[in-house]
């Protein structure tokens, strides 16, 4: 980095009076040298692509040459009537519902038991967190094996019950439940860790005082622990929803969107129906919709629910 | 929100207990412990079954998918460990992840330092501009990113993966580092300036050495994100010699789709580095990944 530039920016005598307050030549040198690389990279690969997505989405474009066939909002129109996309939206919604109703309560329950001095608590925490550090594609493949009707856990179960092999991932009605199971398995440990951190920040004297006043364990949980966990719970809900909206990696190794396109998410829809078919305009339109959902949710949620956190 | 996990450093082994500091006792403990053991078994079962499956013949995998192998077959693992592709995809992933971490740390810490200590026209605006990156995931812009990477001639190159990864990790990294830098006592800066130390020297000799925990938090997040990344490498890299391990894994599975025992051995060997690293640096990784999330 710019180690040789110290000299030209040495503070002058005047700066000794009010250091760090008045802008000096040295300060300007920092701004001119330290900011542009980050700003440039961010602009080229984050800001511009998002603007371009909006622009491309008005075109029927295969990505070669400049976009020329302007078709207005037609790409968005295709989306409205697209059954696979509707199903993808529902699937993203299902992930959110499952996260909020099953994953977070489970994570909180487990956190309550392993945040304390339960024997082996440290080991349990480590085991439950372990799936989180695996890549989604690896987790997906591992479970692809588990669900395999010929070779996996599924075959053990059907075998033990004397049933025909059953292929969960090939079932139109149940394949997405399989994906939900994998998500639950992989991510609940992360939320458990967040809750443990929050639980350990709770002032124990509050709980002691309540116990002395005769509060039952449930009352202590309901009226002390839970309210004090409020900020962390709101934060974990936020992560769950944002994570659910961008779900992709785990779908590919499990079902690849099949069977009969019933297990797509918005991002896998974008990938399979936009990018791999080089329908750049259409794929961009999906990206814009996803962008609008993410931004609306993020800003709305932070304004409404996380104002005081 | 920032109080829950106070630092990026390993958290002290604090505990959350029932009041009066005594551990829960008796039947409750036994029941809870039993439930935890069952849950731990469920969590570990797929991973253990995968590792064991790599030691089986296909036939045994069919008749005995999740138990111990009756005959331990080492050839599955051995054939992968002696193949070029295994080491190649690991090397590619490692190179991409390390360059991503280095570049993220360099660019983000420089920008964060500027935002932390210097007031100038438009500083709030530029900070908010970079923070926009927190609002949406890379997937939303993946189509134009593909076009951009292609037009820049970076398709099938490491930089085509690294640069967008860094760009998308900047928002969070700048936020975390700026907060971290601002927590250093301001008197340090005043004193340093008084002694004629310019901002650059201050940055390299004071700010960075004193910001180990927050820098490591950012590094852990960037490394894990890059190492486990799939979507970006998928659209950028198209020759197998450049594949990251996640792409290599999917390619291998596609190739040996009928030989689960090989695929299982391959998965096991692929996740082994992550698991070993997790076991060795468990506290740092957990603290990094959770603190990073909490502090944003």
Coordinates of N, CA, C and O in Angstrom, one line a residue, chain A residues 144-263:
Chain A
X144 N -29.0 -35.4 0.3 CA -29.5 -36.1 -0.9 C -29.3 -37.6 -0.7 O -30.1 -38.4 -1.0
X145 N -28.1 -37.9 -0.1 CA -27.8 -39.3 0.3 C -28.8 -39.8 1.3 O -29.3 -40.9 1.2
X146 N -29.0 -39.0 2.4 CA -29.9 -39.5 3.4 C -31.3 -39.8 2.9 O -32.0 -40.7 3.4
X147 N -31.8 -38.9 2.0 CA -33.1 -39.1 1.5 C -33.2 -40.1 0.4 O -34.3 -40.4 -0.1
X148 N -32.1 -40.6 -0.1 CA -32.1 -41.5 -1.2 C -32.8 -42.8 -0.8 O -32.5 -43.5 0.1
X149 N -33.8 -43.2 -1.7 CA -34.6 -44.3 -1.4 C -33.9 -45.7 -1.5 O -34.4 -46.7 -1.0
X150 N -32.8 -45.7 -2.2 CA -32.1 -47.0 -2.4 C -30.9 -47.1 -1.4 O -30.6 -48.2 -1.0
X151 N -30.3 -46.0 -1.0 CA -29.0 -46.1 -0.3 C -29.0 -45.4 1.0 O -28.1 -45.6 1.8
X152 N -29.9 -44.5 1.3 CA -29.8 -43.6 2.5 C -30.6 -44.0 3.7 O -31.1 -45.2 3.8
X153 N -30.7 -43.1 4.6 CA -31.5 -43.3 5.8 C -33.0 -43.7 5.4 O -33.6 -44.5 6.0
X154 N -33.4 -43.0 4.3 CA -34.8 -43.3 3.8 C -35.0 -44.8 3.5 O -36.0 -45.4 3.9
X155 N -33.9 -45.4 2.9 CA -34.0 -46.8 2.6 C -34.0 -47.7 3.9 O -34.7 -48.7 3.9
X156 N -33.2 -47.2 4.9 CA -33.2 -48.0 6.1 C -34.6 -48.0 6.7 O -35.1 -49.0 7.2
X157 N -35.3 -46.8 6.7 CA -36.6 -46.7 7.3 C -37.6 -47.5 6.6 O -38.4 -48.4 7.2
X158 N -37.7 -47.4 5.2 CA -38.7 -48.2 4.5 C -38.3 -49.6 4.6 O -39.2 -50.5 4.7
X159 N -37.0 -50.0 4.6 CA -36.7 -51.4 4.7 C -37.1 -52.0 6.0 O -37.7 -53.1 6.1
X160 N -37.0 -51.2 7.1 CA -37.3 -51.7 8.5 C -38.8 -51.9 8.5 O -39.3 -52.8 9.2
X161 N -39.6 -51.0 7.8 CA -41.0 -51.1 7.9 C -41.6 -52.1 6.8 O -42.8 -52.3 6.7
X162 N -40.7 -52.6 6.0 CA -41.1 -53.6 5.0 C -41.8 -52.9 3.8 O -42.7 -53.5 3.2
X163 N -41.5 -51.6 3.6 CA -42.2 -50.9 2.5 C -41.3 -50.8 1.2 O -40.1 -51.2 1.3
X164 N -41.9 -50.4 0.2 CA -41.2 -50.2 -1.1 C -40.3 -49.0 -0.9 O -40.6 -48.1 -0.1
X165 N -39.1 -48.9 -1.6 CA -38.2 -47.7 -1.5 C -39.0 -46.5 -1.8 O -39.9 -46.5 -2.7
X166 N -38.8 -45.4 -1.1 CA -39.5 -44.2 -1.3 C -38.5 -43.1 -1.6 O -37.6 -42.9 -0.8
X167 N -38.8 -42.3 -2.7 CA -37.9 -41.2 -3.0 C -38.5 -39.9 -2.7 O -39.2 -39.4 -3.5
X168 N -38.2 -39.4 -1.5 CA -38.8 -38.2 -1.1 C -38.5 -37.0 -2.0 O -39.4 -36.2 -2.3
X169 N -37.3 -37.0 -2.5 CA -36.9 -35.8 -3.3 C -37.5 -35.9 -4.7 O -37.5 -34.9 -5.5
X170 N -38.1 -37.0 -5.1 CA -38.8 -37.1 -6.4 C -40.3 -36.9 -6.2 O -41.1 -37.0 -7.2
X171 N -40.7 -36.6 -5.0 CA -42.2 -36.4 -4.8 C -42.6 -35.0 -5.0 O -42.1 -34.1 -4.4
X172 N -43.6 -34.8 -5.9 CA -44.0 -33.4 -6.1 C -44.6 -32.7 -4.9 O -44.4 -31.5 -4.7
X173 N -45.2 -33.5 -4.0 CA -45.8 -32.9 -2.9 C -44.9 -32.7 -1.7 O -45.1 -31.9 -0.9
X174 N -43.9 -33.6 -1.6 CA -43.1 -33.6 -0.3 C -41.6 -33.2 -0.5 O -40.9 -33.0 0.5
X175 N -41.2 -33.0 -1.7 CA -39.8 -32.7 -1.9 C -39.4 -31.4 -1.2 O -38.3 -31.3 -0.6
X176 N -40.2 -30.4 -1.2 CA -39.8 -29.2 -0.6 C -39.8 -29.3 0.9 O -39.0 -28.6 1.6
X177 N -40.6 -30.2 1.5 CA -40.4 -30.5 2.9 C -39.1 -31.0 3.3 O -38.5 -30.6 4.3
X178 N -38.5 -31.8 2.4 CA -37.2 -32.3 2.6 C -36.2 -31.2 2.6 O -35.3 -31.1 3.5
X179 N -36.4 -30.2 1.7 CA -35.5 -29.0 1.7 C -35.6 -28.3 3.1 O -34.6 -27.8 3.6
X180 N -36.8 -28.2 3.5 CA -37.0 -27.5 4.8 C -36.3 -28.2 6.0 O -35.7 -27.5 6.8
X181 N -36.3 -29.5 5.9 CA -35.6 -30.2 7.0 C -34.1 -29.9 7.0 O -33.5 -29.7 8.0
X182 N -33.5 -29.9 5.7 CA -32.1 -29.6 5.6 C -31.8 -28.2 6.2 O -30.8 -28.0 6.9
X183 N -32.7 -27.2 5.8 CA -32.4 -25.9 6.3 C -32.5 -25.8 7.8 O -31.6 -25.2 8.5
X184 N -33.5 -26.5 8.4 CA -33.6 -26.5 9.8 C -32.3 -27.1 10.4 O -31.7 -26.6 11.4
X185 N -31.9 -28.3 9.9 CA -30.7 -28.9 10.4 C -29.5 -28.0 10.3 O -28.7 -28.0 11.2
X186 N -29.3 -27.3 9.2 CA -28.1 -26.6 9.0 C -28.1 -25.3 9.8 O -27.0 -24.9 10.2
X187 N -29.2 -24.6 10.0 CA -29.1 -23.3 10.5 C -29.6 -23.1 11.9 O -29.3 -22.0 12.5
X188 N -30.2 -24.1 12.5 CA -30.7 -23.8 13.9 C -29.6 -23.5 14.9 O -29.7 -22.7 15.8
X189 N -28.4 -24.2 14.6 CA -27.3 -24.0 15.5 C -26.8 -22.5 15.5 O -26.3 -22.0 16.6
X190 N -26.9 -21.9 14.4 CA -26.4 -20.5 14.3 C -27.3 -19.6 15.2 O -26.8 -18.8 16.0
X191 N -28.6 -19.8 15.1 CA -29.5 -19.0 15.9 C -29.4 -19.3 17.4 O -29.5 -18.5 18.3
X192 N -29.1 -20.6 17.7 CA -28.8 -21.0 19.1 C -27.7 -20.2 19.6 O -27.7 -19.7 20.7
X193 N -26.6 -20.1 18.8 CA -25.4 -19.3 19.3 C -25.8 -17.9 19.6 O -25.4 -17.3 20.5
X194 N -26.6 -17.3 18.7 CA -27.0 -15.9 18.9 C -27.8 -15.8 20.2 O -27.5 -14.9 21.0
X195 N -28.7 -16.7 20.5 CA -29.5 -16.7 21.7 C -28.6 -16.9 22.9 O -28.8 -16.3 24.0
X196 N -27.6 -17.8 22.8 CA -26.8 -18.1 23.9 C -26.0 -16.8 24.3 O -25.9 -16.4 25.5
X197 N -25.5 -16.1 23.3 CA -24.8 -14.8 23.5 C -25.7 -13.8 24.3 O -25.3 -13.2 25.2
X198 N -27.0 -13.8 23.8 CA -27.9 -12.8 24.4 C -28.3 -13.3 25.9 O -28.3 -12.5 26.8
X199 N -28.5 -14.6 26.1 CA -28.8 -15.1 27.4 C -27.7 -14.8 28.4 O -27.9 -14.5 29.5
X200 N -26.4 -14.9 27.9 CA -25.3 -14.7 28.8 C -25.2 -13.2 29.1 O -24.5 -12.9 30.1
X201 N -25.8 -12.4 28.4 CA -25.8 -10.9 28.7 C -26.8 -10.5 29.7 O -26.9 -9.3 30.1
X202 N -27.7 -11.4 30.1 CA -28.8 -11.0 31.0 C -28.3 -10.9 32.4 O -27.5 -11.8 32.9
X203 N -28.6 -9.8 33.1 CA -28.2 -9.6 34.4 C -28.9 -10.6 35.4 O -30.1 -10.7 35.5
X204 N -28.1 -11.5 36.0 CA -28.6 -12.5 36.8 C -29.4 -12.1 38.0 O -30.2 -12.8 38.6
X205 N -29.0 -10.9 38.5 CA -29.7 -10.4 39.8 C -31.2 -10.2 39.5 O -32.0 -10.4 40.5
X206 N -31.5 -9.9 38.3 CA -33.0 -9.8 38.0 C -33.7 -11.1 38.2 O -34.7 -11.1 38.9
X207 N -33.1 -12.2 37.7 CA -33.7 -13.5 37.9 C -33.7 -13.9 39.3 O -34.7 -14.5 39.8
X208 N -32.6 -13.6 40.0 CA -32.6 -14.0 41.5 C -33.6 -13.2 42.2 O -34.3 -13.8 43.1
X209 N -33.8 -11.9 41.9 CA -34.8 -11.1 42.6 C -36.2 -11.7 42.4 O -37.0 -11.9 43.3
X210 N -36.5 -12.1 41.2 CA -37.8 -12.6 40.8 C -38.0 -13.9 41.6 O -39.1 -14.2 42.1
X211 N -36.9 -14.8 41.6 CA -37.1 -16.0 42.3 C -37.4 -15.8 43.8 O -38.2 -16.5 44.4
X212 N -36.7 -14.9 44.4 CA -36.9 -14.6 45.8 C -38.4 -14.1 46.0 O -39.0 -14.4 47.0
X213 N -38.9 -13.4 45.0 CA -40.3 -12.9 45.1 C -41.3 -14.0 44.8 O -42.5 -13.8 44.7
X214 N -40.8 -15.2 44.5 CA -41.7 -16.3 44.4 C -42.2 -16.6 42.9 O -43.1 -17.3 42.7
X215 N -41.5 -16.0 41.9 CA -41.9 -16.2 40.6 C -41.5 -17.7 40.2 O -40.4 -18.1 40.5
X216 N -42.4 -18.3 39.5 CA -42.1 -19.7 39.0 C -41.1 -19.6 37.8 O -41.0 -18.5 37.2
X217 N -40.5 -20.7 37.5 CA -39.5 -20.7 36.3 C -40.2 -20.2 35.1 O -39.6 -19.4 34.3
X218 N -41.5 -20.6 34.9 CA -42.1 -20.1 33.6 C -42.3 -18.6 33.7 O -42.1 -17.9 32.7
X219 N -42.8 -18.1 34.9 CA -43.0 -16.7 35.0 C -41.7 -15.9 34.8 O -41.7 -14.8 34.1
X220 N -40.6 -16.5 35.3 CA -39.3 -15.8 35.1 C -38.9 -15.7 33.6 O -38.4 -14.7 33.1
X221 N -39.2 -16.9 32.9 CA -38.9 -16.9 31.5 C -39.8 -15.9 30.7 O -39.3 -15.1 30.0
X222 N -41.1 -15.9 31.1 CA -42.1 -15.1 30.3 C -41.9 -13.6 30.6 O -42.0 -12.8 29.6
X223 N -41.6 -13.3 31.8 CA -41.6 -11.8 32.1 C -40.2 -11.2 32.3 O -40.1 -10.0 32.3
X224 N -39.1 -12.0 32.3 CA -37.8 -11.4 32.4 C -36.9 -11.8 31.2 O -36.5 -11.0 30.4
X225 N -36.7 -13.1 31.1 CA -35.8 -13.6 30.0 C -36.3 -13.2 28.6 O -35.6 -12.6 27.8
X226 N -37.6 -13.5 28.3 CA -38.1 -13.3 27.0 C -38.0 -11.8 26.6 O -37.5 -11.5 25.5
X227 N -38.5 -10.9 27.5 CA -38.4 -9.5 27.1 C -37.0 -9.0 26.9 O -36.7 -8.2 26.0
X228 N -36.1 -9.5 27.7 CA -34.7 -9.1 27.6 C -34.0 -9.7 26.3 O -33.1 -9.1 25.8
X229 N -34.6 -10.8 25.8 CA -34.1 -11.4 24.6 C -34.7 -10.7 23.4 O -34.3 -10.9 22.2
X230 N -35.7 -9.8 23.6 CA -36.4 -9.1 22.5 C -35.5 -8.7 21.3 O -35.7 -9.1 20.2
X231 N -34.5 -7.9 21.6 CA -33.7 -7.4 20.5 C -33.1 -8.5 19.7 O -33.1 -8.5 18.5
X232 N -32.6 -9.6 20.4 CA -31.9 -10.6 19.7 C -32.9 -11.4 18.9 O -32.7 -11.9 17.8
X233 N -34.2 -11.6 19.4 CA -35.2 -12.3 18.7 C -35.6 -11.6 17.4 O -35.7 -12.1 16.4
X234 N -35.7 -10.2 17.6 CA -36.1 -9.5 16.4 C -35.0 -9.6 15.3 O -35.2 -9.7 14.2
X235 N -33.7 -9.6 15.8 CA -32.6 -9.7 14.9 C -32.6 -11.0 14.2 O -32.3 -11.1 13.0
X236 N -32.9 -12.1 15.0 CA -32.8 -13.4 14.4 C -33.9 -13.6 13.4 O -33.8 -14.3 12.4
X237 N -35.1 -13.0 13.6 CA -36.2 -13.1 12.7 C -35.7 -12.4 11.4 O -36.0 -12.9 10.3
X238 N -35.1 -11.3 11.5 CA -34.6 -10.5 10.4 C -33.6 -11.4 9.6 O -33.8 -11.5 8.3
X239 N -32.7 -12.0 10.2 CA -31.7 -12.9 9.5 C -32.4 -14.1 8.8 O -32.1 -14.4 7.7
X240 N -33.4 -14.6 9.5 CA -34.1 -15.8 8.9 C -34.8 -15.4 7.6 O -34.7 -16.1 6.6
X241 N -35.5 -14.2 7.6 CA -36.2 -13.8 6.5 C -35.3 -13.5 5.3 O -35.4 -13.9 4.2
X242 N -34.2 -12.7 5.6 CA -33.3 -12.3 4.6 C -32.6 -13.6 4.0 O -32.4 -13.7 2.8
X243 N -32.2 -14.5 4.9 CA -31.6 -15.7 4.5 C -32.5 -16.5 3.6 O -32.1 -17.1 2.6
X244 N -33.8 -16.6 4.0 CA -34.8 -17.4 3.3 C -35.0 -16.8 1.9 O -35.1 -17.6 0.9
X245 N -35.0 -15.5 1.7 CA -35.2 -14.9 0.4 C -34.1 -15.2 -0.6 O -34.3 -15.2 -1.8
X246 N -32.9 -15.4 -0.1 CA -31.8 -15.6 -1.0 C -31.4 -17.1 -1.2 O -30.3 -17.4 -1.7
X247 N -32.3 -18.0 -0.7 CA -31.9 -19.4 -0.7 C -31.7 -19.9 -2.1 O -32.5 -19.7 -3.0
X248 N -30.6 -20.6 -2.3 CA -30.2 -21.1 -3.6 C -29.3 -22.4 -3.5 O -29.7 -23.5 -4.0
X249 N -28.2 -22.2 -2.9 CA -27.2 -23.2 -2.8 C -27.7 -24.6 -2.4 O -27.2 -25.6 -2.8
X250 N -28.7 -24.6 -1.5 CA -29.1 -25.8 -0.9 C -30.1 -26.6 -1.8 O -30.2 -27.8 -1.8
X251 N -30.8 -25.8 -2.6 CA -31.8 -26.4 -3.6 C -31.1 -27.2 -4.7 O -31.5 -28.3 -5.0
X252 N -30.0 -26.6 -5.2 CA -29.3 -27.3 -6.3 C -28.9 -28.7 -6.1 O -29.3 -29.6 -6.9
X253 N -28.2 -29.0 -5.0 CA -27.8 -30.4 -4.9 C -28.9 -31.3 -4.4 O -28.9 -32.5 -4.6
X254 N -30.0 -30.8 -3.9 CA -31.1 -31.6 -3.4 C -32.0 -32.0 -4.5 O -32.3 -33.1 -4.8
X255 N -32.6 -31.0 -5.2 CA -33.6 -31.2 -6.2 C -33.3 -30.5 -7.6 O -33.9 -30.9 -8.6
X256 N -32.4 -29.5 -7.5 CA -32.2 -28.7 -8.8 C -33.5 -28.1 -9.2 O -33.7 -27.7 -10.4
X257 N -34.4 -27.9 -8.3 CA -35.7 -27.2 -8.7 C -36.8 -28.2 -9.0 O -38.0 -27.9 -9.0
X258 N -36.5 -29.5 -9.3 CA -37.5 -30.5 -9.6 C -38.1 -31.1 -8.4 O -37.8 -30.6 -7.3
X259 N -38.9 -32.0 -8.5 CA -39.5 -32.6 -9.7 C -40.6 -31.7 -10.3 O -41.3 -31.0 -9.5
X260 N -40.7 -31.6 -11.6 CA -41.7 -30.7 -12.2 C -41.6 -29.3 -11.8 O -42.6 -28.6 -11.6
X261 N -40.4 -28.8 -11.5 CA -40.2 -27.4 -11.1 C -41.0 -27.0 -9.8 O -41.5 -25.8 -9.7
X262 N -41.2 -27.9 -8.9 CA -42.0 -27.6 -7.8 C -41.2 -27.1 -6.6 O -41.7 -26.6 -5.6
X263 N -39.8 -27.2 -6.7 CA -39.0 -26.8 -5.5 C -38.1 -25.6 -5.8 O -37.1 -25.5 -5.1

